[in-house]
PDB file of C-alpha atoms and ligand atoms in Angstrom:
ATOM      1  CA  MET A 226       3.855 118.423  47.617  1.00 58.00           C
ATOM      2  CA  GLU A 227       1.938 121.315  46.480  1.00 65.00           C
ATOM      3  CA  ASN A 228       3.805 123.541  48.779  1.00 90.00           C
ATOM      4  CA  LYS A 229       7.081 122.050  48.578  1.00 97.00           C
ATOM      5  CA  ILE A 230       9.568 125.225  48.420  1.00 98.00           C
ATOM      6  CA  THR A 231      12.155 124.887  45.269  1.00 98.00           C
ATOM      7  CA  VAL A 232      15.760 126.216  44.628  1.00 98.00           C
ATOM      8  CA  ARG A 233      13.797 128.691  42.551  1.00 98.00           C
ATOM      9  CA  ASP A 234      11.753 129.947  45.213  1.00 98.00           C
ATOM     10  CA  ILE A 235      14.427 130.497  47.712  1.00 98.00           C
ATOM     11  CA  LEU A 236      16.109 132.494  44.680  1.00 98.00           C
ATOM     12  CA  SER A 237      13.035 134.531  43.824  1.00 98.00           C
ATOM     13  CA  ALA A 238      12.920 135.541  47.292  1.00 98.00           C
ATOM     14  CA  LYS A 239      15.994 137.949  47.426  1.00 98.00           C
ATOM     15  CA  ASN A 240      14.436 141.446  47.977  1.00 98.00           C
ATOM     16  CA  LYS A 241      11.330 140.430  48.447  1.00 98.00           C
ATOM     17  CA  ARG A 242      11.190 138.914  51.540  1.00 98.00           C
ATOM     18  CA  LYS A 243      13.284 137.408  54.346  1.00 98.00           C
ATOM     19  CA  LEU A 244      14.129 133.471  54.454  1.00 98.00           C
ATOM     20  CA  THR A 245      14.393 131.273  57.528  1.00 98.00           C
ATOM     21  CA  MET A 246      16.362 128.561  57.888  1.00 98.00           C
ATOM     22  CA  LEU A 247      16.956 126.470  60.864  1.00 98.00           C
ATOM     23  CA  THR A 248      19.108 122.935  61.247  1.00 98.00           C
ATOM     24  CA  ALA A 249      17.195 119.351  62.045  1.00 98.00           C
ATOM     25  CA  TYR A 250      18.873 115.983  62.683  1.00 98.00           C
ATOM     26  CA  ASP A 251      15.365 113.915  63.661  1.00 98.00           C
ATOM     27  CA  PHE A 252      12.268 112.610  62.367  1.00 98.00           C
ATOM     28  CA  PRO A 253      10.315 114.653  65.619  1.00 98.00           C
ATOM     29  CA  ILE A 254      12.136 118.073  65.305  1.00 98.00           C
ATOM     30  CA  ALA A 255      12.166 118.049  61.506  1.00 98.00           C
ATOM     31  CA  SER A 256       8.229 117.923  61.661  1.00 98.00           C
ATOM     32  CA  MET A 257       8.203 120.354  63.978  1.00 98.00           C
ATOM     33  CA  VAL A 258      10.116 123.052  62.032  1.00 98.00           C
ATOM     34  CA  ASP A 259       8.566 122.328  58.745  1.00 98.00           C
ATOM     35  CA  LYS A 260       4.791 122.657  60.036  1.00 98.00           C
ATOM     36  CA  ALA A 261       6.150 125.943  61.472  1.00 98.00           C
ATOM     37  CA  GLY A 262       6.758 127.268  57.814  1.00 98.00           C
ATOM     38  CA  ILE A 263      10.466 127.074  57.911  1.00 98.00           C
ATOM     39  CA  ASP A 264      11.539 127.562  54.438  1.00 98.00           C
ATOM     40  CA  MET A 265      14.857 125.455  55.181  1.00 99.00           C
ATOM     41  CA  ILE A 266      15.970 122.493  56.923  1.00 99.00           C
ATOM     42  CA  LEU A 267      20.226 122.116  56.621  1.00 98.00           C
ATOM     43  CA  VAL A 268      21.009 118.881  58.449  1.00 98.00           C
ATOM     44  CA  GLY A 269      24.402 120.197  59.542  1.00 98.00           C
ATOM     45  CA  ASP A 270      27.373 119.008  60.256  1.00 98.00           C
ATOM     46  CA  SER A 271      27.075 120.711  63.612  1.00 98.00           C
ATOM     47  CA  LEU A 272      25.205 117.455  64.259  1.00 98.00           C
ATOM     48  CA  ALA A 273      29.101 116.488  65.987  1.00 98.00           C
ATOM     49  CA  ASN A 274      28.554 118.942  68.704  1.00 97.00           C
ATOM     50  CA  VAL A 275      25.229 119.214  69.292  1.00 97.00           C
ATOM     51  CA  VAL A 276      23.778 115.688  69.009  1.00 98.00           C
ATOM     52  CA  LEU A 277      26.739 113.338  69.098  1.00 98.00           C
ATOM     53  CA  GLY A 278      28.518 114.944  71.679  1.00 96.00           C
ATOM     54  CA  LEU A 279      32.041 115.231  69.878  1.00 97.00           C
ATOM     55  CA  GLU A 280      34.550 118.022  69.813  1.00 95.00           C
ATOM     56  CA  SER A 281      34.655 118.953  65.874  1.00 96.00           C
ATOM     57  CA  THR A 282      32.515 118.819  62.774  1.00 97.00           C
ATOM     58  CA  THR A 283      35.184 117.426  61.523  1.00 97.00           C
ATOM     59  CA  GLN A 284      34.525 114.297  63.275  1.00 97.00           C
ATOM     60  CA  VAL A 285      31.382 113.711  61.659  1.00 98.00           C
ATOM     61  CA  GLY A 286      31.291 111.494  58.437  1.00 97.00           C
ATOM     62  CA  MET A 287      29.022 110.369  55.467  1.00 98.00           C
ATOM     63  CA  ALA A 288      27.382 107.466  57.159  1.00 98.00           C
ATOM     64  CA  GLU A 289      26.359 109.665  60.363  1.00 98.00           C
ATOM     65  CA  MET A 290      25.190 112.425  57.703  1.00 98.00           C
ATOM     66  CA  LEU A 291      23.157 110.491  55.703  1.00 98.00           C
ATOM     67  CA  HIS A 292      21.266 108.412  58.797  1.00 98.00           C
ATOM     68  CA  HIS A 293      20.238 111.856  59.976  1.00 98.00           C
ATOM     69  CA  ALA A 294      19.472 113.326  56.750  1.00 98.00           C
ATOM     70  CA  LYS A 295      17.352 110.284  55.870  1.00 98.00           C
ATOM     71  CA  ALA A 296      15.244 110.565  59.395  1.00 98.00           C
ATOM     72  CA  VAL A 297      14.727 114.600  58.244  1.00 99.00           C
ATOM     73  CA  THR A 298      13.565 113.797  55.315  1.00 98.00           C
ATOM     74  CA  ARG A 299      11.102 111.294  56.277  1.00 98.00           C
ATOM     75  CA  ALA A 300       9.530 113.946  57.847  1.00 98.00           C
ATOM     76  CA  VAL A 301       9.474 116.999  55.700  1.00 98.00           C
ATOM     77  CA  LYS A 302       6.721 117.824  53.419  1.00 98.00           C
ATOM     78  CA  ASN A 303       7.736 121.640  52.472  1.00 98.00           C
ATOM     79  CA  ALA A 304      10.970 122.678  53.469  1.00 98.00           C
ATOM     80  CA  LEU A 305      14.008 122.678  51.106  1.00 98.00           C
ATOM     81  CA  VAL A 306      16.497 120.355  52.886  1.00 99.00           C
ATOM     82  CA  ILE A 307      19.965 120.766  52.133  1.00 98.00           C
ATOM     83  CA  GLY A 308      22.775 117.988  53.307  1.00 98.00           C
ATOM     84  CA  ASP A 309      25.365 119.512  54.778  1.00 98.00           C
ATOM     85  CA  MET A 310      28.583 117.759  53.461  1.00 98.00           C
ATOM     86  CA  PRO A 311      31.020 116.382  55.801  1.00 98.00           C
ATOM     87  CA  TYR A 312      34.849 117.001  56.000  1.00 98.00           C
ATOM     88  CA  GLU A 313      35.598 113.985  54.711  1.00 96.00           C
ATOM     89  CA  SER A 314      33.648 113.693  51.737  1.00 97.00           C
ATOM     90  CA  TYR A 315      34.706 116.716  50.190  1.00 97.00           C
ATOM     91  CA  GLN A 316      37.885 118.561  51.717  1.00 97.00           C
ATOM     92  CA  VAL A 317      39.880 115.398  52.601  1.00 95.00           C
ATOM     93  CA  ASN A 318      38.444 113.632  49.162  1.00 90.00           C
ATOM     94  CA  PRO A 319      37.958 116.134  46.412  1.00 95.00           C
ATOM     95  CA  GLN A 320      37.683 113.331  43.793  1.00 96.00           C
ATOM     96  CA  GLU A 321      34.496 111.868  45.478  1.00 97.00           C
ATOM     97  CA  CYS A 322      32.914 115.367  46.069  1.00 98.00           C
ATOM     98  CA  VAL A 323      29.988 114.774  43.476  1.00 98.00           C
ATOM     99  CA  LYS A 324      29.751 110.618  44.422  1.00 98.00           C
ATOM    100  CA  ASN A 325      29.252 112.024  47.927  1.00 98.00           C
ATOM    101  CA  ALA A 326      26.788 115.063  46.569  1.00 98.00           C
ATOM    102  CA  LYS A 327      24.677 112.290  44.350  1.00 98.00           C
ATOM    103  CA  ARG A 328      24.484 110.428  47.670  1.00 98.00           C
ATOM    104  CA  PHE A 329      22.496 112.906  49.539  1.00 98.00           C
ATOM    105  CA  ILE A 330      20.106 113.479  46.987  1.00 98.00           C
ATOM    106  CA  GLU A 331      19.603 109.816  45.942  1.00 98.00           C
ATOM    107  CA  GLU A 332      19.705 108.128  49.104  1.00 98.00           C
ATOM    108  CA  ALA A 333      18.581 110.594  51.916  1.00 98.00           C
ATOM    109  CA  LYS A 334      16.513 112.458  49.473  1.00 98.00           C
ATOM    110  CA  CYS A 335      17.753 116.071  50.390  1.00 98.00           C
ATOM    111  CA  ASP A 336      16.821 118.761  47.679  1.00 98.00           C
ATOM    112  CA  ALA A 337      20.818 120.620  47.679  1.00 98.00           C
ATOM    113  CA  VAL A 338      24.068 120.362  49.681  1.00 98.00           C
ATOM    114  CA  LYS A 339      25.969 122.966  51.531  1.00 98.00           C
ATOM    115  CA  LEU A 340      30.305 122.977  51.434  1.00 98.00           C
ATOM    116  CA  GLU A 341      31.937 125.157  53.460  1.00 98.00           C
ATOM    117  CA  TRP A 342      34.559 127.488  51.879  1.00 98.00           C
ATOM    118  CA  PHE A 343      38.202 125.926  51.682  1.00 97.00           C
ATOM    119  CA  GLU A 344      41.095 126.007  49.043  1.00 96.00           C
ATOM    120  CA  GLN A 345      39.158 123.891  46.482  1.00 97.00           C
ATOM    121  CA  CYS A 346      36.318 124.716  47.284  1.00 98.00           C
ATOM    122  CA  LEU A 347      35.519 126.491  43.754  1.00 98.00           C
ATOM    123  CA  GLU A 348      36.241 123.067  41.855  1.00 98.00           C
ATOM    124  CA  VAL A 349      34.344 121.238  44.238  1.00 98.00           C
ATOM    125  CA  THR A 350      31.340 123.523  44.065  1.00 98.00           C
ATOM    126  CA  GLU A 351      31.808 123.653  39.768  1.00 98.00           C
ATOM    127  CA  LYS A 352      31.879 120.197  39.449  1.00 98.00           C
ATOM    128  CA  ILE A 353      28.597 119.747  41.888  1.00 98.00           C
ATOM    129  CA  ILE A 354      26.814 122.016  40.183  1.00 98.00           C
ATOM    130  CA  GLN A 355      27.571 120.619  36.853  1.00 98.00           C
ATOM    131  CA  ALA A 356      26.272 117.199  38.449  1.00 98.00           C
ATOM    132  CA  GLY A 357      22.930 118.977  38.438  1.00 98.00           C
ATOM    133  CA  ILE A 358      23.110 119.162  42.622  1.00 98.00           C
ATOM    134  CA  PRO A 359      22.156 122.926  43.437  1.00 98.00           C
ATOM    135  CA  VAL A 360      24.719 123.903  46.319  1.00 98.00           C
ATOM    136  CA  MET A 361      24.861 126.494  49.165  1.00 98.00           C
ATOM    137  CA  GLY A 362      28.114 127.988  50.134  1.00 98.00           C
ATOM    138  CA  HIS A 363      29.522 129.129  53.435  1.00 98.00           C
ATOM    139  CA  ILE A 364      31.702 131.387  54.074  1.00 98.00           C
ATOM    140  CA  GLY A 365      33.054 133.492  56.886  1.00 98.00           C
ATOM    141  CA  LEU A 366      33.737 130.868  60.085  1.00 97.00           C
ATOM    142  CA  THR A 367      33.878 127.847  58.520  1.00 97.00           C
ATOM    143  CA  PRO A 368      34.163 125.226  61.502  1.00 96.00           C
ATOM    144  CA  GLN A 369      35.758 122.392  59.481  1.00 97.00           C
ATOM    145  CA  THR A 370      38.509 124.620  58.804  1.00 96.00           C
ATOM    146  CA  ALA A 371      38.612 126.731  61.845  1.00 95.00           C
ATOM    147  CA  GLU A 372      41.832 126.172  62.884  1.00 91.00           C
ATOM    148  CA  LYS A 373      43.291 127.295  59.724  1.00 93.00           C
ATOM    149  CA  ILE A 374      41.682 130.705  59.988  1.00 93.00           C
ATOM    150  CA  GLY A 375      42.744 131.594  63.337  1.00 91.00           C
ATOM    151  CA  GLY A 376      39.925 130.056  65.264  1.00 92.00           C
ATOM    152  CA  PHE A 377      36.540 130.209  66.277  1.00 95.00           C
ATOM    153  CA  LYS A 378      36.238 134.147  65.524  1.00 95.00           C
ATOM    154  CA  VAL A 379      34.666 136.928  63.727  1.00 96.00           C
ATOM    155  CA  GLN A 380      35.665 136.610  59.957  1.00 97.00           C
ATOM    156  CA  GLY A 381      36.482 139.685  57.639  1.00 97.00           C
ATOM    157  CA  LYS A 382      37.485 142.246  60.491  1.00 97.00           C
ATOM    158  CA  ASP A 383      40.030 144.634  58.499  1.00 97.00           C
ATOM    159  CA  ALA A 384      39.706 145.546  55.010  1.00 98.00           C
ATOM    160  CA  GLN A 385      41.611 142.906  53.433  1.00 98.00           C
ATOM    161  CA  ALA A 386      39.897 139.985  55.180  1.00 97.00           C
ATOM    162  CA  ALA A 387      36.138 141.557  54.580  1.00 98.00           C
ATOM    163  CA  GLN A 388      37.313 141.908  50.502  1.00 98.00           C
ATOM    164  CA  ARG A 389      38.150 138.454  50.171  1.00 98.00           C
ATOM    165  CA  LEU A 390      34.908 137.335  51.642  1.00 98.00           C
ATOM    166  CA  ILE A 391      33.519 139.634  49.039  1.00 98.00           C
ATOM    167  CA  ASP A 392      35.808 138.350  46.742  1.00 98.00           C
ATOM    168  CA  GLN A 393      34.566 134.784  47.711  1.00 98.00           C
ATOM    169  CA  ALA A 394      30.921 135.239  48.161  1.00 98.00           C
ATOM    170  CA  ILE A 395      31.423 136.640  44.185  1.00 98.00           C
ATOM    171  CA  ALA A 396      33.172 133.487  42.727  1.00 98.00           C
ATOM    172  CA  LEU A 397      30.500 130.964  44.584  1.00 98.00           C
ATOM    173  CA  GLU A 398      27.437 133.058  42.287  1.00 98.00           C
ATOM    174  CA  LYS A 399      29.551 132.950  39.595  1.00 98.00           C
ATOM    175  CA  LYS A 400      29.667 129.318  39.701  1.00 98.00           C
ATOM    176  CA  GLY A 401      26.146 128.818  40.460  1.00 98.00           C
ATOM    177  CA  CYS A 402      25.523 128.355  44.123  1.00 98.00           C
ATOM    178  CA  PHE A 403      21.918 129.316  44.841  1.00 98.00           C
ATOM    179  CA  ALA A 404      22.633 130.749  48.142  1.00 98.00           C
ATOM    180  CA  ILE A 405      25.336 131.655  50.743  1.00 98.00           C
ATOM    181  CA  VAL A 406      25.631 130.990  54.346  1.00 98.00           C
ATOM    182  CA  LEU A 407      27.986 134.236  55.899  1.00 98.00           C
ATOM    183  CA  GLU A 408      28.903 132.885  60.058  1.00 98.00           C
ATOM    184  CA  CYS A 409      30.552 135.369  62.120  1.00 98.00           C
ATOM    185  CA  VAL A 410      30.927 138.060  59.697  1.00 98.00           C
ATOM    186  CA  PRO A 411      30.491 142.388  60.567  1.00 98.00           C
ATOM    187  CA  ASP A 412      27.006 143.146  59.933  1.00 98.00           C
ATOM    188  CA  LYS A 413      28.303 145.995  57.179  1.00 98.00           C
ATOM    189  CA  ILE A 414      30.561 143.451  55.697  1.00 98.00           C
ATOM    190  CA  ALA A 415      27.430 141.072  55.279  1.00 98.00           C
ATOM    191  CA  GLU A 416      25.401 143.879  54.029  1.00 98.00           C
ATOM    192  CA  MET A 417      27.785 144.584  51.471  1.00 98.00           C
ATOM    193  CA  ILE A 418      28.309 141.252  50.249  1.00 98.00           C
ATOM    194  CA  THR A 419      24.230 141.115  50.095  1.00 98.00           C
ATOM    195  CA  LYS A 420      24.051 143.937  47.965  1.00 98.00           C
ATOM    196  CA  LYS A 421      26.875 142.844  45.671  1.00 98.00           C
ATOM    197  CA  ILE A 422      25.162 139.569  44.880  1.00 98.00           C
ATOM    198  CA  LYS A 423      22.034 138.337  43.297  1.00 98.00           C
ATOM    199  CA  ILE A 424      21.753 135.289  45.248  1.00 98.00           C
ATOM    200  CA  PRO A 425      20.379 135.407  48.878  1.00 98.00           C
ATOM    201  CA  THR A 426      22.604 135.230  51.815  1.00 98.00           C
ATOM    202  CA  ILE A 427      21.836 133.480  55.229  1.00 98.00           C
ATOM    203  CA  GLY A 428      23.528 134.787  57.945  1.00 98.00           C
ATOM    204  CA  ILE A 429      24.460 133.426  61.598  1.00 98.00           C
ATOM    205  CA  GLY A 430      26.018 135.862  63.642  1.00 98.00           C
ATOM    206  CA  ALA A 431      26.210 138.224  60.409  1.00 98.00           C
ATOM    207  CA  GLY A 432      23.579 141.078  61.383  1.00 98.00           C
ATOM    208  CA  VAL A 433      20.198 141.943  59.914  1.00 98.00           C
ATOM    209  CA  PHE A 434      21.050 142.774  56.506  1.00 98.00           C
ATOM    210  CA  CYS A 435      21.057 139.262  55.468  1.00 98.00           C
ATOM    211  CA  ASP A 436      18.710 138.023  52.841  1.00 98.00           C
ATOM    212  CA  GLY A 437      17.808 135.373  55.234  1.00 98.00           C
ATOM    213  CA  GLN A 438      18.872 134.066  58.534  1.00 98.00           C
ATOM    214  CA  VAL A 439      19.850 130.519  60.573  1.00 98.00           C
ATOM    215  CA  LEU A 440      20.205 129.057  63.645  1.00 98.00           C
ATOM    216  CA  VAL A 441      21.218 125.791  64.889  1.00 98.00           C
ATOM    217  CA  ILE A 442      17.943 124.591  66.503  1.00 98.00           C
ATOM    218  CA  ASN A 443      19.640 122.976  69.664  1.00 98.00           C
ATOM    219  CA  ASP A 444      21.081 126.662  70.589  1.00 97.00           C
ATOM    220  CA  MET A 445      17.692 128.235  70.028  1.00 98.00           C
ATOM    221  CA  LEU A 446      15.566 125.869  71.978  1.00 98.00           C
ATOM    222  CA  GLY A 447      18.154 125.739  75.053  1.00 97.00           C
ATOM    223  CA  LEU A 448      19.276 121.921  74.486  1.00 97.00           C
ATOM    224  CA  PHE A 449      22.732 122.612  73.986  1.00 92.00           C
ATOM    225  CA  GLU A 450      24.650 123.708  76.984  1.00 87.00           C
ATOM    226  CA  ARG A 451      27.993 122.927  76.486  1.00 89.00           C
ATOM    227  CA  TYR A 452      28.390 126.697  75.197  1.00 85.00           C
ATOM    228  CA  ARG A 453      26.174 129.693  73.754  1.00 87.00           C
ATOM    229  CA  PRO A 454      27.864 131.775  71.146  1.00 91.00           C
ATOM    230  CA  LYS A 455      26.884 135.007  71.523  1.00 94.00           C
ATOM    231  CA  PHE A 456      24.959 135.113  67.739  1.00 96.00           C
ATOM    232  CA  VAL A 457      22.394 132.577  69.395  1.00 97.00           C
ATOM    233  CA  LYS A 458      18.931 133.931  70.720  1.00 97.00           C
ATOM    234  CA  GLN A 459      17.866 131.013  73.182  1.00 97.00           C
ATOM    235  CA  TYR A 460      14.047 131.552  72.015  1.00 98.00           C
ATOM    236  CA  ILE A 461      13.439 128.777  74.719  1.00 98.00           C
ATOM    237  CA  ASN A 462      15.213 126.920  77.334  1.00 97.00           C
ATOM    238  CA  LEU A 463      14.011 123.249  77.671  1.00 98.00           C
ATOM    239  CA  ALA A 464      16.882 121.712  79.277  1.00 97.00           C
ATOM    240  CA  PRO A 465      15.546 122.509  82.386  1.00 97.00           C
ATOM    241  CA  LEU A 466      12.153 121.705  81.638  1.00 98.00           C
ATOM    242  CA  ILE A 467      13.593 118.566  80.576  1.00 98.00           C
ATOM    243  CA  GLN A 468      15.335 117.666  83.608  1.00 98.00           C
ATOM    244  CA  LYS A 469      12.581 118.588  85.879  1.00 98.00           C
ATOM    245  CA  ALA A 470      10.424 116.421  84.224  1.00 98.00           C
ATOM    246  CA  LEU A 471      12.704 113.395  84.366  1.00 98.00           C
ATOM    247  CA  GLU A 472      13.423 113.715  88.142  1.00 98.00           C
ATOM    248  CA  GLU A 473      10.085 113.648  88.259  1.00 98.00           C
ATOM    249  CA  TYR A 474       9.272 110.702  86.882  1.00 98.00           C
ATOM    250  CA  LYS A 475      12.315 109.368  88.864  1.00 98.00           C
ATOM    251  CA  ASN A 476      10.147 109.969  91.957  1.00 98.00           C
ATOM    252  CA  GLU A 477       7.051 108.847  90.791  1.00 98.00           C
ATOM    253  CA  VAL A 478       8.783 105.555  89.830  1.00 98.00           C
ATOM    254  CA  ILE A 479      10.451 105.089  93.099  1.00 98.00           C
ATOM    255  CA  SER A 480       7.152 105.913  95.333  1.00 98.00           C
ATOM    256  CA  ALA A 481       4.706 104.231  93.177  1.00 98.00           C
ATOM    257  CA  GLN A 482       3.076 106.825  92.374  1.00 98.00           C
ATOM    258  CA  PHE A 483       3.457 105.780  88.623  1.00 98.00           C
ATOM    259  CA  PRO A 484       2.218 103.737  86.674  1.00 98.00           C
ATOM    260  CA  ALA A 485      -1.416 104.733  87.697  1.00 97.00           C
ATOM    261  CA  THR A 486      -4.496 103.165  87.175  1.00 96.00           C
ATOM    262  CA  GLU A 487      -5.430 104.880  83.859  1.00 97.00           C
ATOM    263  CA  HIS A 488      -1.215 103.857  82.882  1.00 97.00           C
ATOM    264  CA  SER A 489      -2.434 100.020  83.474  1.00 97.00           C
ATOM    265  CA  PHE A 490      -4.182  97.286  82.044  1.00 98.00           C
ATOM    266  CA  THR A 491      -6.283  94.555  83.625  1.00 97.00           C
ATOM    267  CA  ILE A 492      -7.735  91.401  83.322  1.00 97.00           C
ATOM    268  CA  LYS A 493     -11.458  90.186  84.278  1.00 97.00           C
ATOM    269  CA  PRO A 494     -11.582  88.795  87.611  1.00 96.00           C
ATOM    270  CA  GLU A 495     -13.032  85.637  86.209  1.00 97.00           C
ATOM    271  CA  GLU A 496     -10.276  85.273  84.041  1.00 97.00           C
ATOM    272  CA  LEU A 497      -8.090  86.060  87.010  1.00 96.00           C
ATOM    273  CA  ASP A 498     -10.025  82.949  89.473  1.00 96.00           C
ATOM    274  CA  LYS A 499      -8.834  80.579  87.133  1.00 97.00           C
ATOM    275  CA  LEU A 500      -5.187  80.965  87.589  1.00 96.00           C
ATOM    276  CA  GLY A 501      -6.092  79.721  91.431  1.00 80.00           C
TER     277      GLY A 501
HETATM  278  O1  LIG B 832      26.376 122.593  60.820  1.00 80.41           O
HETATM  279  C1  LIG B 832      25.601 123.773  60.720  1.00 80.41           C
HETATM  280  O2  LIG B 832      24.727 123.762  61.397  1.00 80.41           O
HETATM  281  C2  LIG B 832      25.933 124.830  59.724  1.00 80.41           C
HETATM  282  C3  LIG B 832      25.228 126.185  60.199  1.00 80.41           C
HETATM  283  C4  LIG B 832      25.538 126.657  61.447  1.00 80.41           C
HETATM  284  C5  LIG B 832      24.970 127.096  59.287  1.00 80.41           C
HETATM  285  O3  LIG B 832      26.713 125.112  59.061  1.00 80.41           O
END
């Protein structure tokens, strides 16, 4: 546990080095992300879309999120693990927010939670932080309330909307958040926010001036083919490679090329003889 990254490390990285964050939802991928030295792993509610095949992140609940968060924390030795609070856990039931945030820490062994901006965001953030749980904010495009903010679109494109984002970031910093995700925000607005607050900004579709970056792992590995937002850089396209391996397996089973001798177990001939 010597190299375990803490909230304090994330805060002190501001203006010194860029921060890295990726999502993960299971043991094998979380192990690899951790071994790569990524600072923060988000067990994102993007689980709904990229793993569970659902249409909206509002369709995952505490049970699914905790199940996946537990698999991730079993794998991770160094990265700070952040549990993404699902819609039902604080927006549908604001009075349950502390109880649910505690479940991410106590049951799933996460180090912090993340919340998206919504009307009661500041009250909920305050309560969770007062309970001793570190909170990462999330402003800009907030998928849990996308219909209310005009859909899956870049946010803060006029001065008034941009000012609202700046005010939200300042308010979240005042409440004690340790970092804020900026999703789909013009790069110059992300830069203004980054300069105005003392806590790190983590961008996704928010340009290069943020203090750090996050991507959904299935997007950057080419494991999610339904749609690809403009801000995603695909570092490898795994889906066709996996497809090819699956078809090769099918063909080798059909043609009895698999399993070969090296994949099979043997019995001594004398033992076999005893069976007549
Ligand atoms: O759920 C998620 O993956 C997220 C990231 C896009 C930041 O919230």
